[in-house]
XYZ file of C-alpha atoms in Angstrom:
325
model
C 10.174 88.621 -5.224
C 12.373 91.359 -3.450
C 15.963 91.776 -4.908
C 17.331 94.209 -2.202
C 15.725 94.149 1.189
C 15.700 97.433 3.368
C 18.449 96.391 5.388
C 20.390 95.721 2.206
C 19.692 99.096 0.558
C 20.741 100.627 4.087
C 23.970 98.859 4.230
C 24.411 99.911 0.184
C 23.704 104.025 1.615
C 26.036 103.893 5.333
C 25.852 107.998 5.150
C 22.501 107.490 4.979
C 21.002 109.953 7.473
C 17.200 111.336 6.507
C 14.831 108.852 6.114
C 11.405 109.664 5.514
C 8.141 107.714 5.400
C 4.793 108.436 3.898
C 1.909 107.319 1.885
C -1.753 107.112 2.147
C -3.738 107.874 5.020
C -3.990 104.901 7.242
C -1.549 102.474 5.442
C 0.633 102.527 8.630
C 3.195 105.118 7.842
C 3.557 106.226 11.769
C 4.054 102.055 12.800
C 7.171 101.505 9.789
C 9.034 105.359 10.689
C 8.774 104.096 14.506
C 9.962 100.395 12.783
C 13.021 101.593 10.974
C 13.492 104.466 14.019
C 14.172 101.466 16.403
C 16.276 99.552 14.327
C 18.656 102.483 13.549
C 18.914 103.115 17.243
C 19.625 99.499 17.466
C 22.142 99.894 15.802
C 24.304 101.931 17.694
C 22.729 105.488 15.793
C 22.009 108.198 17.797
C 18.546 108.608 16.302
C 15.707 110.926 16.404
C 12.198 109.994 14.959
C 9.984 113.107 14.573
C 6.683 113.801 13.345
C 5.488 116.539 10.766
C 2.163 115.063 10.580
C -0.233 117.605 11.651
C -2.457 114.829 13.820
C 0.700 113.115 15.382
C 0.447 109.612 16.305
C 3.755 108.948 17.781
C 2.918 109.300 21.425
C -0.261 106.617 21.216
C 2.703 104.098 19.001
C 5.412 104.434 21.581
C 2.737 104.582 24.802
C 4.784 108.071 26.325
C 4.120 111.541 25.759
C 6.329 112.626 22.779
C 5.181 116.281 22.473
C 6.682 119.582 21.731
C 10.232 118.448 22.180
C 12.711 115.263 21.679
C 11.585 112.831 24.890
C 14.057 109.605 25.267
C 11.843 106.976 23.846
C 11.937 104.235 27.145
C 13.585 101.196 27.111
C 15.222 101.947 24.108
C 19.013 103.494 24.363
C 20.307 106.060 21.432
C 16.265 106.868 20.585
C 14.483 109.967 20.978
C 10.852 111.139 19.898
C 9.644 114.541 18.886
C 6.241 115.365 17.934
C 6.395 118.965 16.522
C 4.250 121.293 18.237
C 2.645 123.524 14.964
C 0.920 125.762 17.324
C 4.372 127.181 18.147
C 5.998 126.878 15.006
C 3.332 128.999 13.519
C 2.790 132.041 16.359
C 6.542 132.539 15.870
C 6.491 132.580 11.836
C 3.198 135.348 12.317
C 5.535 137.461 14.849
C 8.503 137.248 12.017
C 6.012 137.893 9.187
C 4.503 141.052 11.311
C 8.083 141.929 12.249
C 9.019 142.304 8.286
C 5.797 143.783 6.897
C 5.685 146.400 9.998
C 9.605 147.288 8.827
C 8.700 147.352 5.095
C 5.576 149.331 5.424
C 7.429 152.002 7.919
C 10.600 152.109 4.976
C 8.193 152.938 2.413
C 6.666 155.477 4.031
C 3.095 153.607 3.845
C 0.731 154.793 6.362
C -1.594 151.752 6.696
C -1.162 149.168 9.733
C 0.152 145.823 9.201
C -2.833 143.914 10.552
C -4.498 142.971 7.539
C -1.083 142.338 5.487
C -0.404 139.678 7.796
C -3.923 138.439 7.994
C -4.015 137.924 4.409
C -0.068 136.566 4.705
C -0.956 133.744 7.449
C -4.490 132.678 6.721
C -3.576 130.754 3.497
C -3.589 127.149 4.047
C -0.096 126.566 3.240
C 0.930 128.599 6.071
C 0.866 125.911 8.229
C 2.524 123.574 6.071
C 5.413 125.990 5.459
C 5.796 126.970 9.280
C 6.083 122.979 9.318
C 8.728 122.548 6.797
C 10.886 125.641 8.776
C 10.848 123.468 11.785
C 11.532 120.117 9.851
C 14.971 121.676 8.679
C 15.759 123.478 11.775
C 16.016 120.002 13.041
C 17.830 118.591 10.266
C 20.348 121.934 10.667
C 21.041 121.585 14.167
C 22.583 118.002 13.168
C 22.291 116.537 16.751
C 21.670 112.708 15.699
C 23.336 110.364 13.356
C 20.139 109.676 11.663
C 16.790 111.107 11.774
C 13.199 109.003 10.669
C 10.184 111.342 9.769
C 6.741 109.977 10.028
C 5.128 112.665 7.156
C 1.782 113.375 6.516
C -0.384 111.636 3.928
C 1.345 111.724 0.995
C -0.215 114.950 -1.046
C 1.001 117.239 2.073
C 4.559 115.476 2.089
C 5.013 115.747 -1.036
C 4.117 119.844 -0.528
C 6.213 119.320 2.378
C 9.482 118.224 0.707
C 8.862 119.700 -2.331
C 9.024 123.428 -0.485
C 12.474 123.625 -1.053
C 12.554 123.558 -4.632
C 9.477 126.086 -4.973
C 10.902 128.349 -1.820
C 13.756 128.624 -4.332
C 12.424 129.831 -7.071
C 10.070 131.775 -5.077
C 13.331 133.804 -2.852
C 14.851 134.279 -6.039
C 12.389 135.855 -7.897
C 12.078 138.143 -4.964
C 15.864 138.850 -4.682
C 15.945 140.245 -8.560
C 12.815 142.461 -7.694
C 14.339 143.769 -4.449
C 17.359 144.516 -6.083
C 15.537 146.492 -9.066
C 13.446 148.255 -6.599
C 16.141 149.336 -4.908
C 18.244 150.261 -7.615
C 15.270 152.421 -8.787
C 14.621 154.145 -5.522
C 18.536 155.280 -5.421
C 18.315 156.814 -8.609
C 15.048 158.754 -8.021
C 15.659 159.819 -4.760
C 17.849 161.769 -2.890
C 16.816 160.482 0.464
C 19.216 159.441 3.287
C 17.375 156.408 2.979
C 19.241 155.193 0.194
C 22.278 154.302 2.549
C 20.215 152.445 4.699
C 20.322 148.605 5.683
C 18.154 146.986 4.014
C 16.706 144.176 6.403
C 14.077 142.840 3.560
C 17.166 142.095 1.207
C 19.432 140.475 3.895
C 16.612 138.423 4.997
C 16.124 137.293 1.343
C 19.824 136.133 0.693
C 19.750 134.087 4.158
C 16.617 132.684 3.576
C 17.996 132.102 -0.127
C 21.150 130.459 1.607
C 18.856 128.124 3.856
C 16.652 127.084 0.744
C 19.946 126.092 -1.003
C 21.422 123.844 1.751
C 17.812 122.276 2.615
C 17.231 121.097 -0.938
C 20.783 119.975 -0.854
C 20.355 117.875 1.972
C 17.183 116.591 0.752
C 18.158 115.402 -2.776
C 21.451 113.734 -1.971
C 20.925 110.227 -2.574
C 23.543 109.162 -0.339
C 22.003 110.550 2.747
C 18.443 111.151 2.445
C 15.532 108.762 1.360
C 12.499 108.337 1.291
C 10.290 105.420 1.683
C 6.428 105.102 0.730
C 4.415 102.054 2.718
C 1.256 101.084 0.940
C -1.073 98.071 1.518
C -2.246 95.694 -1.071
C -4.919 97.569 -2.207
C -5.932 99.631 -5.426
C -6.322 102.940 -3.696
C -2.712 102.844 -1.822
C -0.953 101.235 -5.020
C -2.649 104.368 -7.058
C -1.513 106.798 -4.662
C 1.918 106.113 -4.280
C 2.475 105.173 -8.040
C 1.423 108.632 -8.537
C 3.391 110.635 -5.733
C 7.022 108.595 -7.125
C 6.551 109.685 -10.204
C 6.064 113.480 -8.783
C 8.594 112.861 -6.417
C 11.301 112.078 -9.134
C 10.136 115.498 -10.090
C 11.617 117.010 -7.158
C 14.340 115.109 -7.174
C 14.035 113.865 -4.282
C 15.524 110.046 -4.062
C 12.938 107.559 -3.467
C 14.222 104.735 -1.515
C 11.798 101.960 -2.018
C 8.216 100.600 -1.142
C 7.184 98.769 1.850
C 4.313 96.644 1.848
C 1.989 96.054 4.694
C -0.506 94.215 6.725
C -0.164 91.240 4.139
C -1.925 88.369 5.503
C 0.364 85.596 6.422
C -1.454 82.231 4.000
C 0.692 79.702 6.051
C -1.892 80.204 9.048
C -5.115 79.141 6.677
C -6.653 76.171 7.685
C -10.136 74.315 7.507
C -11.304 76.821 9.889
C -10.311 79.946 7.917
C -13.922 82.094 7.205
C -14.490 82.770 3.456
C -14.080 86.428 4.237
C -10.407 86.048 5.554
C -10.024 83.659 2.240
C -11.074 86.358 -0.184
C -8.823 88.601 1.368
C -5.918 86.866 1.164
C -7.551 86.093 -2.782
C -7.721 89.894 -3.448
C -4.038 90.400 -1.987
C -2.335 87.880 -4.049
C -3.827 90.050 -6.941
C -2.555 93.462 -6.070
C 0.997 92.022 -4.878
C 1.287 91.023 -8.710
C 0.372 94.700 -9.458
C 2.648 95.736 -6.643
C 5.808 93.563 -8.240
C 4.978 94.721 -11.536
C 4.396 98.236 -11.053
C 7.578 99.074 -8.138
C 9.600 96.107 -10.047
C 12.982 96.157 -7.794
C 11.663 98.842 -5.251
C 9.684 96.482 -2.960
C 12.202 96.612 -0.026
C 9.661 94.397 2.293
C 6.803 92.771 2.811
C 5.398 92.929 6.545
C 2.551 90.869 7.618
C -0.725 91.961 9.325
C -0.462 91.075 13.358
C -3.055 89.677 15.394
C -2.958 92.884 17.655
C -2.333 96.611 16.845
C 1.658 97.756 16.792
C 1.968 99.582 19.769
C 4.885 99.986 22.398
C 8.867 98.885 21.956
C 8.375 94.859 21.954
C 6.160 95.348 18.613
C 8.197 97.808 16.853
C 11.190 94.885 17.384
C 8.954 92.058 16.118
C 8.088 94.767 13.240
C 11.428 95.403 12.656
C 12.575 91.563 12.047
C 10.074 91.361 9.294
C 10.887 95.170 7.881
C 14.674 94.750 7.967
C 15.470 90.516 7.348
């Protein structure tokens, strides 16, 4: 039983501008951001759907190359696709990254190369993730569209993702108080010209301080920013995403609902039906009474598995009648 359907918590949220989509791996995350993507633009919203997955699928949904910049998505007006291009975003966060440590290294008079500083700096495997979360709210600053759909990663990595700006918080702040008692120190130990200096490291710090501030603004206002977890009925999706809303809340991060998919329509069972599609429709009807028990009042829809694969504009719109009636 759904109480408030997607389009009804939509019409509940009208500044609602960042919507976001995840969940498991393979659960159809890609198929309900291009869904709700569509039926935004539809609606007269200037609207750009972007992916932050790492292995984009947004060019194989829509059937047009999507990469590396916003491409008007065809036959659809006020919609435009971006898959981000990673490669880029993370060359030009190793330049910055060199760029700093070369500066800091030359200002404190350290006579070691900066090579293996930012080696060590961009080899960690939440470098990429963070070079992916600077160019997630680089589009969300330049505030181009009316509303914006992200297809996310599986859930563990968007929940990294989104979570950045909270721990890139606490992170620049810690680092503000210890540049500012290093270079209170260094003034009062040292009469070196140096001490009237710019100091690029701190200003850096404060912007980057400032940027961290207005993304996790933007991301926690309920008003404007949601996000929406799709999950089959299944154990292993329902587990997931149980667990990721609870850390989400964490965050606070609003959580707009949960869509269910690829629910086997019963109406089409007849004498015909093989036992295996039977006991799958069996072992559904089980885990949609976890699913209304568990999310209570958070199911937004229910959308039933197709006899093809979604893929181009004229299944998105059949999608969308079943994601937003």
């Amino acid at each position: 039983m759904i109480t408030k359907t997607t389009q009804q918590f939509l019409a509940e949220h009208p500044k609602m501008k960042y919507v976001f989509f995840g969940g498991k791996g393979g659960v159809g995350k890609t198929v309900m951001a291009g869904t709700a993507a569509l039926w935004l633009a539809q609606q007269g919203k200037r609207t750009l759907l972007a992916s932050t997955n790492p292995v984009h699928s947004l060019s194989s949904l829509l059937g047009q190359d999507v990469f590396g910049k916003p491409t008007p998505v065809m036959g659809v007006n006020n919609l435009w696709a971006h898959e981000i291009d990673t490669r880029e975003t993370i060359e030009k966060s190793k330049k910055e990254i060199r760029e700093k440590i070369e500066w800091f290294l030359k200002f404190a008079d350290i006579k070691t190369k900066a090579d293996e500083f930012v080696e060590s700096a961009t080899m960690n495997p939440a470098f990429e993730e963070s070079a992916m979360f600077e160019n997630m709210i680089d589009i969300m600053f330049e505030d181009k569209y009316e509303a914006y759909v992200f297809d996310t990663a599986p859930t563990a990595n968007a929940r990294r993702l989104l979570g950045m700006s909270s721990v890139y918080s606490l992170w620049v702040n810690k680092m503000v108080q210890s540049r500012e008692e290093a270079r209170s120190l260094r003034e009062l130990l040292s009469y070196s010209k140096k001490k009237q200096e710019k100091d690029p490291l701190m200003e850096y710090l404060l912007r980057f301080k400032d940027r961290m501030a207005h993304a996790k603004e933007l991301l926690t206002d309920a008003e404007k920013t949601a996000f929406f977890f799709v999950t089959l009925p299944e154990a292993l999706p329902i587990a997931v995403i149980t667990r990721f809303i609870n850390w989400f809340n964490e965050f606070g991060i609003p959580v707009g609902g949960v869509v269910v998919n690829m629910v086997i329509d019963k109406s089409t069972v007849n004498a015909t039906t093989p036992d295996f599609v039977r006991n799958r429709i069996a072992m559904q009807d089980e885990y949609m009474e976890v699913i209304h028990r568990t999310f209570g009042d958070s199911v937004r829809a229910i959308v039933p598995l197709y006899e093809t694969e979604v893929r181009g504009v004229t299944m998105l719109e059949r999608t969308a009648r079943d994601l937003f009636k």
